[in-house]
Amino acid sequence: MRSYQPDLTPPWKKSAPAPEVPAETDLVVEEAVTGFCGAVIRCEKTAEGPTVTLEDRFGKHRVFPMTPRGFLLEGRVVTLVRPSAGGPVRPTRTASGSVAVPGARARVARAGRIYVEGRHDAELVERVWGDDLRIEGVVVEYLEGIDDLPSIVREFAPAPDARLGVLVDHLVPGSKESRIAAQVSDGNVLVVGHPYIDVWEAVKPSSAGIAAWPVVPRGQDWKTGVCRALGWPENTGAAWQRILSSVRSYRDLQPELLGRVEELIDFVTLPD
């Protein structure tokens, strides 16, 4: 007969039990040891115990054991458990991957702004980050090109309580865009960019239903050349609507764009 062994651990050294949270698909958590943050993709039974697979914003997958107190949910330590059939409704996420806030009202617009080059850039940012931007009170405007960026920045008159973020297409060393961006040196302005000739290319080809974005010879209008190479009608407006409709969330965008937009939102919303 096994004798009773009392627990002599002092109360102040005992870990408080963490709430159990069903690992519903799309729940966004952070693994407590590595800091890896991602959305739940699936749960599986293994010989070593149950595991959960997380996917981060850039599509990277990691598998973790579902150990007690092993995860953080919105900064709170939790224990993930396998979801049961007919369990609670899973939390929804915005298209950017953020946890949705049901019933949240749009914040009054900040003095700060995010400028993008063109209408297509603005529509893509709105499609993926629109919910987040409204909660943060960030307005996105488009410029129809950045040739006059230095004068536009001076006219905006950025300040610590009115920061300006600028997203530039084809911001690579030696490009015209990089030379223009280098003329902006205000500490309350952040100019970042992606390497693509046009924001169309920031949509993953697989999401757009194509094998790859075609290479368009110099001297040709890039968008028209893309339509021609793909056998689409040479109507760039209709082609863009086709591409935009294929974007459902951040998973449909290249990480080179994802990181830059997130960086701009963080910059514009920093406390004064």
Short mmCIF file of C-alpha atoms in Angstrom, two decimals:
data_model
loop_
_atom_site.label_atom_id
_atom_site.label_comp_id
_atom_site.label_asym_id
_atom_site.label_seq_id
_atom_site.Cartn_x
_atom_site.Cartn_y
_atom_site.Cartn_z
CA MET A 1 0.00 0.00 0.00
CA ARG A 2 1.43 3.33 -1.10
CA SER A 3 1.83 5.81 1.75
CA TYR A 4 0.53 9.37 1.40
CA GLN A 5 3.26 11.90 0.69
CA PRO A 6 2.21 15.46 1.50
CA ASP A 7 3.17 18.31 -0.86
CA LEU A 8 5.66 20.35 1.18
CA THR A 9 6.26 22.97 -1.54
CA PRO A 10 5.77 26.44 -0.01
CA PRO A 11 2.65 28.15 -1.39
CA TRP A 12 4.65 31.06 -2.80
CA LYS A 13 6.66 28.65 -4.97
CA LYS A 14 3.66 26.92 -6.49
CA SER A 15 2.63 27.97 -9.98
CA ALA A 16 -0.92 29.17 -10.24
CA PRO A 17 -2.96 27.00 -12.60
CA ALA A 18 -3.24 28.55 -16.06
CA PRO A 19 -6.61 28.70 -17.81
CA GLU A 20 -7.15 26.04 -20.45
CA VAL A 21 -7.88 27.39 -23.91
CA PRO A 22 -9.05 25.21 -26.82
CA ALA A 23 -6.53 25.41 -29.68
CA GLU A 24 -9.12 26.43 -32.25
CA THR A 25 -7.98 27.05 -35.82
CA ASP A 26 -6.77 30.64 -36.35
CA LEU A 27 -6.26 31.32 -32.63
CA VAL A 28 -3.12 33.49 -32.39
CA VAL A 29 -0.75 32.57 -29.53
CA GLU A 30 2.90 32.94 -28.57
CA GLU A 31 5.00 29.97 -27.51
CA ALA A 32 6.36 30.87 -24.08
CA VAL A 33 9.94 29.59 -24.47
CA THR A 34 10.87 30.59 -28.02
CA GLY A 35 8.59 33.61 -28.44
CA PHE A 36 7.33 32.24 -31.77
CA CYS A 37 3.97 33.87 -32.48
CA GLY A 38 1.48 32.41 -34.93
CA ALA A 39 -1.98 31.15 -35.71
CA VAL A 40 -3.09 27.62 -34.90
CA ILE A 41 -3.13 25.49 -38.04
CA ARG A 42 -3.85 22.07 -36.55
CA CYS A 43 -3.56 19.86 -33.48
CA GLU A 44 -2.27 16.29 -33.63
CA LYS A 45 -1.82 13.28 -31.35
CA THR A 46 1.72 11.93 -31.22
CA ALA A 47 3.50 9.25 -29.21
CA GLU A 48 5.02 11.99 -27.07
CA GLY A 49 1.69 13.73 -26.50
CA PRO A 50 -0.50 16.29 -28.27
CA THR A 51 1.15 18.94 -30.45
CA VAL A 52 0.00 22.15 -32.07
CA THR A 53 1.25 23.63 -35.34
CA LEU A 54 1.51 27.42 -35.56
CA GLU A 55 1.93 29.57 -38.67
CA ASP A 56 3.46 33.05 -38.40
CA ARG A 57 2.76 36.08 -40.61
CA PHE A 58 5.35 34.98 -43.14
CA GLY A 59 3.98 31.47 -43.62
CA LYS A 60 6.59 29.71 -41.46
CA HIS A 61 5.29 26.66 -39.56
CA ARG A 62 6.50 25.42 -36.17
CA VAL A 63 5.26 22.43 -34.16
CA PHE A 64 5.14 22.65 -30.36
CA PRO A 65 4.09 20.24 -27.60
CA MET A 66 0.94 21.36 -25.80
CA THR A 67 2.59 21.56 -22.39
CA PRO A 68 0.87 23.14 -19.39
CA ARG A 69 1.46 26.92 -19.19
CA GLY A 70 3.26 26.66 -22.51
CA PHE A 71 1.71 29.58 -24.40
CA LEU A 72 0.74 33.23 -24.10
CA LEU A 73 -2.62 34.51 -25.30
CA GLU A 74 -2.67 38.31 -25.50
CA GLY A 75 0.13 38.36 -22.90
CA ARG A 76 -1.56 35.93 -20.50
CA VAL A 77 -0.11 32.48 -19.72
CA VAL A 78 -2.47 29.71 -20.85
CA THR A 79 -2.52 25.96 -21.37
CA LEU A 80 -3.62 24.94 -24.84
CA VAL A 81 -5.87 21.89 -25.06
CA ARG A 82 -7.29 20.02 -28.01
CA PRO A 83 -10.62 21.52 -29.10
CA SER A 84 -13.66 19.34 -28.62
CA ALA A 85 -16.41 18.83 -31.17
CA GLY A 86 -19.12 21.40 -30.67
CA GLY A 87 -16.79 23.55 -28.57
CA PRO A 88 -16.84 27.34 -28.38
CA VAL A 89 -16.82 29.43 -31.53
CA ARG A 90 -13.25 30.13 -32.50
CA PRO A 91 -12.01 33.72 -32.36
CA THR A 92 -11.91 35.46 -35.71
CA ARG A 93 -8.97 37.36 -37.09
CA THR A 94 -8.62 40.36 -39.31
CA ALA A 95 -7.15 39.87 -42.77
CA SER A 96 -3.79 41.05 -41.41
CA GLY A 97 -3.70 38.24 -38.85
CA SER A 98 -4.63 40.36 -35.81
CA VAL A 99 -7.28 39.12 -33.40
CA ALA A 100 -10.55 40.80 -34.38
CA VAL A 101 -12.25 43.03 -31.83
CA PRO A 102 -16.01 42.49 -32.26
CA GLY A 103 -18.00 45.70 -32.09
CA ALA A 104 -14.90 47.91 -31.94
CA ARG A 105 -15.51 51.46 -33.10
CA ALA A 106 -13.14 53.27 -35.43
CA ARG A 107 -10.79 55.62 -33.64
CA VAL A 108 -10.80 59.32 -34.49
CA ALA A 109 -8.19 59.80 -37.22
CA ARG A 110 -4.67 60.59 -36.06
CA ALA A 111 -2.75 63.56 -37.36
CA GLY A 112 -0.17 61.11 -38.70
CA ARG A 113 -0.61 59.49 -42.09
CA ILE A 114 0.66 56.68 -44.28
CA TYR A 115 1.30 57.63 -47.90
CA VAL A 116 1.53 55.04 -50.67
CA GLU A 117 2.41 55.56 -54.31
CA GLY A 118 -0.83 54.75 -56.08
CA ARG A 119 -4.45 53.73 -55.85
CA HIS A 120 -3.68 50.02 -56.22
CA ASP A 121 -1.27 50.19 -53.27
CA ALA A 122 -3.93 51.91 -51.17
CA GLU A 123 -6.59 49.36 -52.10
CA LEU A 124 -4.31 46.45 -51.23
CA VAL A 125 -3.37 47.97 -47.86
CA GLU A 126 -7.04 48.60 -47.12
CA ARG A 127 -7.99 45.04 -48.05
CA VAL A 128 -5.51 43.44 -45.65
CA TRP A 129 -4.99 46.05 -42.91
CA GLY A 130 -8.23 48.07 -43.12
CA ASP A 131 -9.73 46.81 -39.84
CA ASP A 132 -6.48 47.43 -37.96
CA LEU A 133 -6.08 50.91 -39.43
CA ARG A 134 -9.56 51.98 -38.40
CA ILE A 135 -9.04 50.79 -34.83
CA GLU A 136 -5.72 52.67 -34.72
CA GLY A 137 -7.14 55.77 -36.43
CA VAL A 138 -4.56 55.69 -39.25
CA VAL A 139 -5.51 57.15 -42.63
CA VAL A 140 -3.82 55.88 -45.82
CA GLU A 141 -3.56 58.24 -48.80
CA TYR A 142 -2.05 57.73 -52.23
CA LEU A 143 0.25 60.12 -54.07
CA GLU A 144 0.19 59.07 -57.76
CA GLY A 145 3.95 58.61 -57.67
CA ILE A 146 6.75 59.91 -55.45
CA ASP A 147 8.63 62.29 -57.78
CA ASP A 148 7.63 65.22 -55.55
CA LEU A 149 8.08 63.38 -52.24
CA PRO A 150 10.50 65.89 -50.60
CA SER A 151 8.13 68.81 -51.19
CA ILE A 152 5.13 66.70 -50.11
CA VAL A 153 6.90 65.92 -46.82
CA ARG A 154 7.70 69.60 -46.23
CA GLU A 155 4.08 70.55 -46.88
CA PHE A 156 2.85 67.85 -44.48
CA ALA A 157 5.08 69.32 -41.72
CA PRO A 158 5.63 66.09 -39.74
CA ALA A 159 6.01 66.30 -35.97
CA PRO A 160 6.27 63.86 -33.03
CA ASP A 161 2.47 63.87 -32.75
CA ALA A 162 1.98 63.74 -36.53
CA ARG A 163 4.36 61.17 -37.94
CA LEU A 164 4.42 60.32 -41.62
CA GLY A 165 5.07 56.88 -43.08
CA VAL A 166 5.72 56.38 -46.79
CA LEU A 167 5.57 53.09 -48.72
CA VAL A 168 7.57 53.11 -51.94
CA ASP A 169 7.51 50.65 -54.83
CA HIS A 170 10.81 49.31 -56.22
CA LEU A 171 12.94 50.71 -53.40
CA VAL A 172 16.22 49.01 -54.31
CA PRO A 173 19.79 50.37 -54.41
CA GLY A 174 20.44 52.55 -57.46
CA SER A 175 16.80 53.01 -58.44
CA LYS A 176 15.18 56.38 -59.04
CA GLU A 177 12.96 55.67 -56.06
CA SER A 178 15.94 55.14 -53.75
CA ARG A 179 17.47 58.47 -54.81
CA ILE A 180 14.24 60.32 -54.10
CA ALA A 181 13.76 58.59 -50.75
CA ALA A 182 17.31 59.54 -49.72
CA GLN A 183 16.34 63.21 -49.92
CA VAL A 184 13.95 62.78 -46.97
CA SER A 185 15.81 63.03 -43.65
CA ASP A 186 13.14 64.17 -41.17
CA GLY A 187 13.18 62.06 -37.98
CA ASN A 188 9.39 62.06 -37.89
CA VAL A 189 9.20 60.46 -41.34
CA LEU A 190 9.83 56.81 -42.16
CA VAL A 191 10.27 55.86 -45.81
CA VAL A 192 10.32 52.12 -46.50
CA GLY A 193 9.69 50.07 -49.58
CA HIS A 194 9.49 46.71 -51.24
CA PRO A 195 11.65 45.46 -54.13
CA TYR A 196 8.84 44.89 -56.63
CA ILE A 197 8.36 47.04 -59.74
CA ASP A 198 4.69 47.37 -58.87
CA VAL A 199 2.55 46.33 -55.93
CA TRP A 200 0.91 43.70 -58.18
CA GLU A 201 4.07 41.60 -57.71
CA ALA A 202 3.63 41.71 -53.92
CA VAL A 203 0.70 39.31 -54.34
CA LYS A 204 1.92 35.73 -54.32
CA PRO A 205 1.64 34.18 -57.81
CA SER A 206 -0.08 31.11 -56.39
CA SER A 207 -2.78 33.32 -54.88
CA ALA A 208 -3.25 35.15 -58.17
CA GLY A 209 -3.61 31.83 -59.98
CA ILE A 210 -0.42 32.09 -62.02
CA ALA A 211 2.89 30.23 -61.99
CA ALA A 212 5.02 33.36 -61.68
CA TRP A 213 4.97 37.06 -62.44
CA PRO A 214 6.36 37.46 -65.97
CA VAL A 215 9.50 39.42 -66.75
CA VAL A 216 8.57 42.44 -68.87
CA PRO A 217 11.29 43.86 -71.17
CA ARG A 218 12.50 47.39 -70.46
CA GLY A 219 10.70 50.06 -72.42
CA GLN A 220 7.30 48.37 -72.13
CA ASP A 221 4.57 49.49 -69.78
CA TRP A 222 4.96 46.89 -67.04
CA LYS A 223 1.28 46.28 -66.29
CA THR A 224 0.33 46.05 -69.95
CA GLY A 225 3.26 43.70 -70.51
CA VAL A 226 2.09 41.48 -67.65
CA CYS A 227 -1.41 41.23 -69.13
CA ARG A 228 0.02 40.41 -72.53
CA ALA A 229 2.40 37.76 -71.21
CA LEU A 230 -0.35 36.08 -69.17
CA GLY A 231 -2.84 36.14 -72.02
CA TRP A 232 -5.19 38.45 -70.13
CA PRO A 233 -7.12 41.23 -71.89
CA GLU A 234 -4.92 44.33 -71.97
CA ASN A 235 -7.14 46.17 -69.51
CA THR A 236 -4.98 46.94 -66.48
CA GLY A 237 -7.93 48.10 -64.38
CA ALA A 238 -9.78 44.82 -64.88
CA ALA A 239 -6.55 42.88 -64.33
CA TRP A 240 -5.99 44.61 -61.00
CA GLN A 241 -9.52 43.82 -59.83
CA ARG A 242 -8.85 40.19 -60.71
CA ILE A 243 -5.62 40.24 -58.68
CA LEU A 244 -7.13 42.13 -55.75
CA SER A 245 -10.08 39.74 -55.51
CA SER A 246 -7.59 36.87 -55.01
CA VAL A 247 -6.24 38.47 -51.83
CA ARG A 248 -8.12 37.24 -48.76
CA SER A 249 -5.54 37.73 -46.03
CA TYR A 250 -1.88 38.42 -45.27
CA ARG A 251 -1.09 34.85 -46.39
CA ASP A 252 -1.62 35.96 -49.99
CA LEU A 253 1.11 38.63 -49.82
CA GLN A 254 4.88 38.43 -50.01
CA PRO A 255 6.74 38.99 -46.71
CA GLU A 256 8.70 41.89 -48.24
CA LEU A 257 5.46 43.90 -48.30
CA LEU A 258 4.00 42.53 -45.06
CA GLY A 259 6.93 43.60 -42.94
CA ARG A 260 7.10 47.09 -44.40
CA VAL A 261 3.43 47.89 -43.87
CA GLU A 262 3.55 46.60 -40.30
CA GLU A 263 6.64 48.75 -39.73
CA LEU A 264 4.83 51.86 -40.98
CA ILE A 265 1.77 51.23 -38.80
CA ASP A 266 3.98 50.79 -35.74
CA PHE A 267 5.88 53.98 -36.55
CA VAL A 268 2.82 56.15 -37.07
CA THR A 269 1.10 54.86 -33.91
CA LEU A 270 4.07 55.24 -31.55
CA PRO A 271 3.27 57.32 -28.48
CA ASP A 272 4.30 60.94 -28.78
#
